[in-house]
Amino acid sequence: MGQGLWRVARNQQLQQEGYSEQGYLTREQNRRMAASNISNTNHRKQVQGGIDIYHLLKARKSKEQEGFINLEMLPPELSFTILSYLNATDLCLASCVWQDLANDELLWQGLCKSTWGHCSIYNKNPPLGFSFRKLYMQLDEGSLTFNANPDEGVNYFMSKGILDDSPKEIAKFIFCTRTLNWKKLRIYLDERRDVLDDLVTLHNFRNQFLPNALREFFRHIHAPEERGEYLETLITKFSHRFCACNPDLMRELGLSPDAVYVLCYSLILLSIDLTSPHVKNKMSKREFIRNTRRAAQNISEDFVGHLYDNIYLIGHVAA
C-alpha cells in the first residue's frame, strides 16, 4: 500500500518536471535531428571545394525546369565519368546536348578499345584529321561487313588502314574482338590456316587443367558442328600448344601431344554423352577410365578420373 502511493507520487512529480515517457522520447528525437542536421552541414562544408557539388545536385530553378543536371556545370572529371558509362548510341544522343563533352576523344577511344581490343592503327601515328569517333563508325561498319562476308570485311579494314595485311595482325584482331559472327569466323579460319596458326599461339594455357583449357580454346575458335578434317586440325593445334605451355606438367605426367590429342577427343565424346538428351545410358566413370587408358596406356587412372569429374560437374568442353 505504501509502495503504491509512493509510485503514484513519484509519477506525478516526474510529470510536473516534464519527464513523462512521451515527452522524453520527443525531446530525444529532437536532439538527434539537431545533431544529424549539424553533421550534414559539416559534411557539406567538407565536400565544398571551388564548386558546391551538394547544392549543385540539389538545386532546381523551378518545377517546370526539373530534369537532368547540366553536365557542363559539373567538374570535367565527373562529367566524363558519367558519360563513360554510355554506349555509342547514347553517346551520340548526348552530343546533341553536350557537344564538346560527348565528342571528347578519350570517350570514343575507350569505346573503340573496349569493343575492338586490338587494331594495327592503335600503334601508329594518327593521320591528319583522325578521330576515334570516326574510327568507331568504321570499325562498326567493318564488323557488320565481316559478319556478312569475312573476306570483304577484312579487306575493308585494310583499305581504311585499320589492319595491316599480316596474318598475325588479323589473328590479334580476331582474338580481341567479340562482335564477329562465330559461324562466319569459323568459315574464315578454315580457309585461312595461316591466320589460324597465329590465333592458336595467342592462347596461354599455362597451369590450366586440360578440360578448362579446351573450353577457353573453343570459346575463341568455335568447333565445327560435325566431325571432320577441320576438327582434327583444331585438336592437333591445341594439343601442341597445350604441351608447349606446360612442359613441366607434360614431363611429370609422361604426356605427349599425341596423348593430349587422344584425351581431347575422349573429352569431346564424353561431353556429348553426358549432355545429350538423346543418350539414355550415360557413360560411367569406370567405363571412361577403361576406354581412355586403352587408347593412351601411360595415363594414370587418377588423372583420367579427374577429367571425368570435371566434365560431369562443369559441362561440355565445346559448348
Coordinates of C-alpha atoms in Angstrom, one line a residue:
M1 CA 0.0 0.0 0.0
G2 CA 2.8 2.4 1.0
Q3 CA 4.9 1.4 -2.1
G4 CA 1.9 2.0 -4.4
L5 CA 1.3 5.5 -3.0
W6 CA 5.0 6.3 -3.4
R7 CA 5.0 5.3 -7.1
V8 CA 1.9 7.5 -7.8
A9 CA 3.5 10.4 -6.1
R10 CA 6.8 9.9 -7.9
N11 CA 5.0 9.7 -11.3
Q12 CA 3.2 13.0 -10.6
Q13 CA 6.5 14.6 -9.7
L14 CA 8.1 13.4 -13.0
Q15 CA 5.1 14.7 -15.0
Q16 CA 5.4 18.1 -13.3
E17 CA 9.1 18.2 -14.2
G18 CA 8.4 17.2 -17.8
Y19 CA 9.9 13.8 -17.6
S20 CA 7.0 11.7 -18.9
E21 CA 7.8 8.9 -21.3
Q22 CA 6.2 10.6 -24.3
G23 CA 7.9 13.9 -23.5
Y24 CA 11.3 12.3 -23.0
L25 CA 11.0 10.5 -26.4
T26 CA 10.0 13.7 -28.2
R27 CA 13.0 15.6 -26.7
E28 CA 15.3 12.7 -27.6
Q29 CA 14.1 12.7 -31.2
N30 CA 14.6 16.5 -31.4
R31 CA 18.1 16.2 -30.1
R32 CA 19.0 13.5 -32.6
M33 CA 17.6 15.5 -35.5
A34 CA 19.5 18.5 -34.5
A35 CA 22.7 16.5 -34.3
S36 CA 22.0 15.0 -37.7
N37 CA 21.5 18.4 -39.2
I38 CA 24.8 19.7 -37.8
S39 CA 26.6 16.6 -39.1
N40 CA 25.1 17.0 -42.6
T41 CA 26.0 20.7 -42.6
N42 CA 29.6 19.9 -41.5
H43 CA 29.8 17.2 -44.2
R44 CA 28.7 19.6 -46.9
K45 CA 31.2 22.1 -45.8
Q46 CA 34.0 19.4 -46.1
V47 CA 32.8 18.4 -49.6
Q48 CA 32.7 22.0 -50.9
G49 CA 35.7 23.0 -52.9
G50 CA 35.5 25.5 -55.7
I51 CA 32.0 24.3 -56.7
D52 CA 29.5 23.3 -54.1
I53 CA 28.5 19.9 -55.5
Y54 CA 25.9 19.2 -52.9
H55 CA 23.9 22.4 -53.6
L56 CA 24.5 21.9 -57.4
L57 CA 22.9 18.5 -57.3
K58 CA 20.0 19.6 -55.1
A59 CA 19.2 22.9 -56.7
R60 CA 16.3 23.3 -59.1
K61 CA 15.2 26.6 -60.6
S62 CA 11.6 25.7 -60.8
K63 CA 9.3 22.7 -61.1
E64 CA 9.0 23.3 -64.9
Q65 CA 12.8 23.1 -65.3
E66 CA 13.3 20.0 -63.2
G67 CA 15.2 17.2 -65.1
F68 CA 18.7 16.1 -65.8
I69 CA 21.6 18.1 -64.4
N70 CA 23.6 20.1 -66.9
L71 CA 26.9 18.2 -67.1
E72 CA 28.7 21.4 -68.2
M73 CA 28.1 22.7 -64.7
L74 CA 30.0 19.8 -63.1
P75 CA 33.7 19.3 -62.9
P76 CA 35.1 17.8 -66.1
E77 CA 36.3 14.7 -64.4
L78 CA 32.8 14.0 -63.0
S79 CA 31.2 14.7 -66.4
F80 CA 33.5 12.3 -68.3
T81 CA 32.9 9.6 -65.7
I82 CA 29.2 9.9 -66.2
L83 CA 29.4 9.8 -70.0
S84 CA 31.9 6.9 -69.9
Y85 CA 29.1 4.6 -68.9
L86 CA 27.2 5.2 -72.2
N87 CA 27.3 3.1 -75.3
A88 CA 28.0 4.6 -78.7
T89 CA 24.3 5.3 -79.5
D90 CA 23.6 7.0 -76.2
L91 CA 26.9 9.0 -76.5
C92 CA 25.8 10.3 -79.9
L93 CA 22.5 11.4 -78.4
A94 CA 24.3 13.1 -75.6
S95 CA 26.4 15.0 -78.1
C96 CA 23.2 16.7 -79.2
V97 CA 23.1 18.4 -75.8
W98 CA 26.7 18.5 -74.6
Q99 CA 28.6 18.6 -77.9
D100 CA 32.0 19.4 -76.5
L101 CA 31.8 16.8 -73.7
A102 CA 30.3 13.9 -75.7
N103 CA 32.6 14.3 -78.6
D104 CA 35.7 14.1 -76.5
E105 CA 38.4 11.8 -78.0
L106 CA 39.1 9.9 -74.7
L107 CA 35.4 8.7 -74.5
W108 CA 35.4 7.4 -78.1
Q109 CA 38.9 5.9 -77.6
G110 CA 37.6 3.9 -74.7
L111 CA 34.6 2.7 -76.7
C112 CA 36.8 1.6 -79.5
K113 CA 39.3 -0.3 -77.4
S114 CA 36.7 -1.9 -75.2
T115 CA 35.0 -3.4 -78.2
W116 CA 37.9 -4.0 -80.6
G117 CA 40.8 -4.6 -78.3
H118 CA 43.5 -4.7 -81.0
C119 CA 43.8 -2.8 -84.2
S120 CA 47.0 -2.0 -86.1
I121 CA 46.1 1.7 -86.2
Y122 CA 46.3 1.9 -82.4
N123 CA 50.1 1.6 -82.6
K124 CA 50.6 4.1 -85.4
N125 CA 50.8 7.8 -85.5
P126 CA 47.3 9.0 -86.3
P127 CA 46.9 10.5 -89.8
L128 CA 45.7 14.1 -90.3
G129 CA 42.0 14.5 -89.4
F130 CA 41.9 11.3 -87.4
S131 CA 39.3 10.9 -84.7
F132 CA 38.2 8.0 -82.6
R133 CA 34.6 8.7 -83.2
K134 CA 35.1 8.2 -86.9
L135 CA 37.2 5.2 -86.2
Y136 CA 34.4 3.7 -84.2
M137 CA 32.0 4.1 -87.1
Q138 CA 34.5 2.4 -89.4
L139 CA 35.1 -0.5 -87.1
D140 CA 31.4 -1.0 -86.6
E141 CA 30.8 -0.9 -90.4
G142 CA 33.7 -3.3 -91.0
S143 CA 32.4 -5.7 -88.4
L144 CA 29.0 -5.8 -90.0
T145 CA 30.6 -6.4 -93.3
F146 CA 32.7 -9.2 -91.9
N147 CA 29.6 -10.9 -90.4
A148 CA 28.1 -10.9 -93.9
N149 CA 31.3 -11.7 -95.9
P150 CA 34.5 -12.3 -93.9
D151 CA 36.9 -11.6 -96.8
E152 CA 35.2 -8.3 -97.7
G153 CA 35.2 -7.3 -94.0
V154 CA 39.0 -7.9 -93.7
N155 CA 39.6 -6.0 -97.0
Y156 CA 37.5 -3.1 -95.7
F157 CA 39.7 -2.9 -92.5
M158 CA 42.8 -2.9 -94.6
S159 CA 41.5 -0.3 -97.1
K160 CA 40.8 2.1 -94.2
G161 CA 44.3 1.5 -92.7
I162 CA 42.8 -0.1 -89.6
L163 CA 44.5 -3.5 -90.1
D164 CA 47.8 -4.4 -91.7
D165 CA 47.9 -7.2 -94.3
S166 CA 49.5 -9.6 -91.9
P167 CA 48.2 -13.0 -90.6
K168 CA 49.5 -12.1 -87.1
E169 CA 47.7 -8.7 -87.1
I170 CA 44.4 -10.3 -88.3
A171 CA 44.8 -13.0 -85.7
K172 CA 45.2 -10.4 -82.9
F173 CA 42.2 -8.5 -84.1
I174 CA 40.0 -11.6 -84.1
F175 CA 41.4 -12.7 -80.7
C176 CA 40.5 -9.3 -79.1
T177 CA 37.1 -8.8 -80.8
R178 CA 33.8 -10.2 -79.6
T179 CA 31.4 -8.7 -82.2
L180 CA 32.3 -11.1 -85.0
N181 CA 29.8 -13.8 -86.0
W182 CA 31.3 -17.1 -84.9
K183 CA 29.8 -19.1 -87.8
K184 CA 31.4 -16.7 -90.3
L185 CA 34.6 -16.7 -88.3
R186 CA 34.8 -20.5 -88.4
I187 CA 34.5 -20.4 -92.2
Y188 CA 37.1 -17.8 -92.5
L189 CA 39.6 -19.6 -90.2
D190 CA 39.0 -22.9 -92.1
E191 CA 40.1 -21.1 -95.3
R192 CA 42.9 -19.0 -93.7
R193 CA 45.0 -21.6 -91.9
D194 CA 47.9 -19.1 -91.6
V195 CA 45.7 -16.8 -89.5
L196 CA 44.5 -19.9 -87.5
D197 CA 48.1 -20.8 -86.7
D198 CA 48.8 -17.3 -85.3
L199 CA 45.5 -17.3 -83.5
V200 CA 46.4 -20.5 -81.7
T201 CA 49.7 -19.2 -80.5
L202 CA 48.0 -16.2 -78.8
H203 CA 46.4 -18.6 -76.2
N204 CA 48.3 -19.2 -73.0
F205 CA 47.3 -22.4 -71.3
R206 CA 50.0 -22.4 -68.6
N207 CA 48.9 -24.2 -65.4
Q208 CA 45.4 -24.8 -66.7
F209 CA 43.6 -28.1 -66.3
L210 CA 43.1 -29.7 -69.6
P211 CA 39.3 -29.5 -69.9
N212 CA 39.3 -25.9 -68.8
A213 CA 42.0 -25.0 -71.4
L214 CA 40.0 -26.8 -74.1
R215 CA 36.9 -24.7 -73.1
E216 CA 38.8 -21.5 -73.4
F217 CA 40.2 -22.6 -76.8
F218 CA 36.7 -23.3 -78.2
R219 CA 35.4 -20.0 -76.9
H220 CA 37.7 -18.2 -79.2
I221 CA 37.8 -20.8 -82.0
H222 CA 34.4 -22.4 -82.3
A223 CA 34.4 -26.1 -83.0
P224 CA 32.5 -27.3 -86.1
E225 CA 29.2 -28.9 -85.7
E226 CA 30.3 -32.2 -87.3
R227 CA 33.5 -34.3 -87.1
G228 CA 35.9 -33.8 -90.0
E229 CA 39.3 -32.6 -91.0
Y230 CA 38.8 -29.1 -89.6
L231 CA 38.0 -30.5 -86.1
E232 CA 41.1 -32.8 -86.2
T233 CA 43.2 -29.8 -87.2
L234 CA 41.9 -27.7 -84.3
I235 CA 42.6 -30.5 -81.8
T236 CA 46.0 -31.2 -83.2
K237 CA 47.0 -27.5 -82.9
F238 CA 45.5 -27.2 -79.4
S239 CA 47.4 -30.3 -78.3
H240 CA 50.8 -29.0 -79.4
R241 CA 50.1 -25.5 -77.9
F242 CA 49.0 -27.0 -74.6
C243 CA 52.1 -29.1 -74.4
A244 CA 54.3 -26.0 -75.3
C245 CA 52.7 -24.0 -72.5
N246 CA 53.1 -26.8 -69.9
P247 CA 56.4 -28.6 -70.5
D248 CA 57.0 -29.4 -66.8
L249 CA 53.5 -30.9 -66.5
M250 CA 53.9 -33.0 -69.6
R251 CA 57.2 -34.5 -68.3
E252 CA 55.6 -35.2 -64.9
L253 CA 52.6 -37.0 -66.4
G254 CA 54.5 -38.5 -69.2
L255 CA 52.2 -37.0 -71.8
S256 CA 53.0 -36.2 -75.5
P257 CA 51.0 -34.1 -78.0
D258 CA 49.6 -37.4 -79.3
A259 CA 48.4 -38.4 -75.9
V260 CA 46.8 -35.0 -75.3
Y261 CA 45.1 -35.4 -78.7
V262 CA 43.5 -38.6 -77.5
L263 CA 42.4 -37.1 -74.3
C264 CA 40.8 -34.2 -76.1
Y265 CA 38.8 -36.5 -78.3
S266 CA 37.8 -38.5 -75.3
L267 CA 36.6 -35.3 -73.5
I268 CA 34.6 -34.2 -76.5
L269 CA 32.9 -37.6 -76.8
L270 CA 32.3 -37.7 -73.1
S271 CA 30.8 -34.2 -73.2
I272 CA 28.3 -35.3 -75.9
D273 CA 27.5 -38.5 -74.0
L274 CA 26.8 -36.7 -70.7
T275 CA 25.0 -33.6 -72.0
S276 CA 22.9 -35.0 -74.9
P277 CA 19.3 -35.8 -74.0
H278 CA 19.2 -38.4 -76.8
V279 CA 21.8 -40.6 -74.9
K280 CA 19.9 -42.5 -72.2
N281 CA 22.6 -44.8 -70.9
K282 CA 25.3 -42.4 -69.8
M283 CA 28.9 -43.4 -69.7
S284 CA 30.1 -44.2 -66.2
K285 CA 33.3 -43.0 -64.7
R286 CA 34.7 -46.6 -64.7
E287 CA 33.9 -47.0 -68.4
F288 CA 35.5 -43.7 -69.3
I289 CA 38.7 -44.6 -67.4
R290 CA 38.9 -48.0 -69.1
N291 CA 38.3 -46.7 -72.6
T292 CA 40.7 -43.8 -72.2
R293 CA 43.5 -45.8 -70.8
R294 CA 43.1 -48.4 -73.5
A295 CA 43.8 -45.7 -76.1
A296 CA 46.6 -44.0 -74.0
Q297 CA 48.1 -46.5 -71.7
N298 CA 50.7 -44.2 -70.0
I299 CA 48.0 -42.0 -68.4
S300 CA 47.3 -42.6 -64.7
E301 CA 43.9 -43.7 -63.6
D302 CA 43.5 -40.8 -61.1
F303 CA 44.2 -38.2 -63.8
V304 CA 41.6 -39.7 -66.1
G305 CA 39.2 -39.8 -63.2
H306 CA 39.6 -36.1 -62.6
L307 CA 38.9 -35.4 -66.2
Y308 CA 35.6 -37.3 -65.9
D309 CA 34.7 -35.3 -62.8
N310 CA 35.3 -32.0 -64.5
I311 CA 33.0 -32.8 -67.4
Y312 CA 30.4 -34.2 -65.1
L313 CA 30.3 -31.2 -62.8
I314 CA 31.0 -28.3 -65.3
G315 CA 29.7 -29.5 -68.6
H316 CA 30.6 -29.6 -72.3
V317 CA 34.1 -28.6 -73.3
A318 CA 32.9 -27.2 -76.7
A319 CA 29.5 -25.8 -75.9

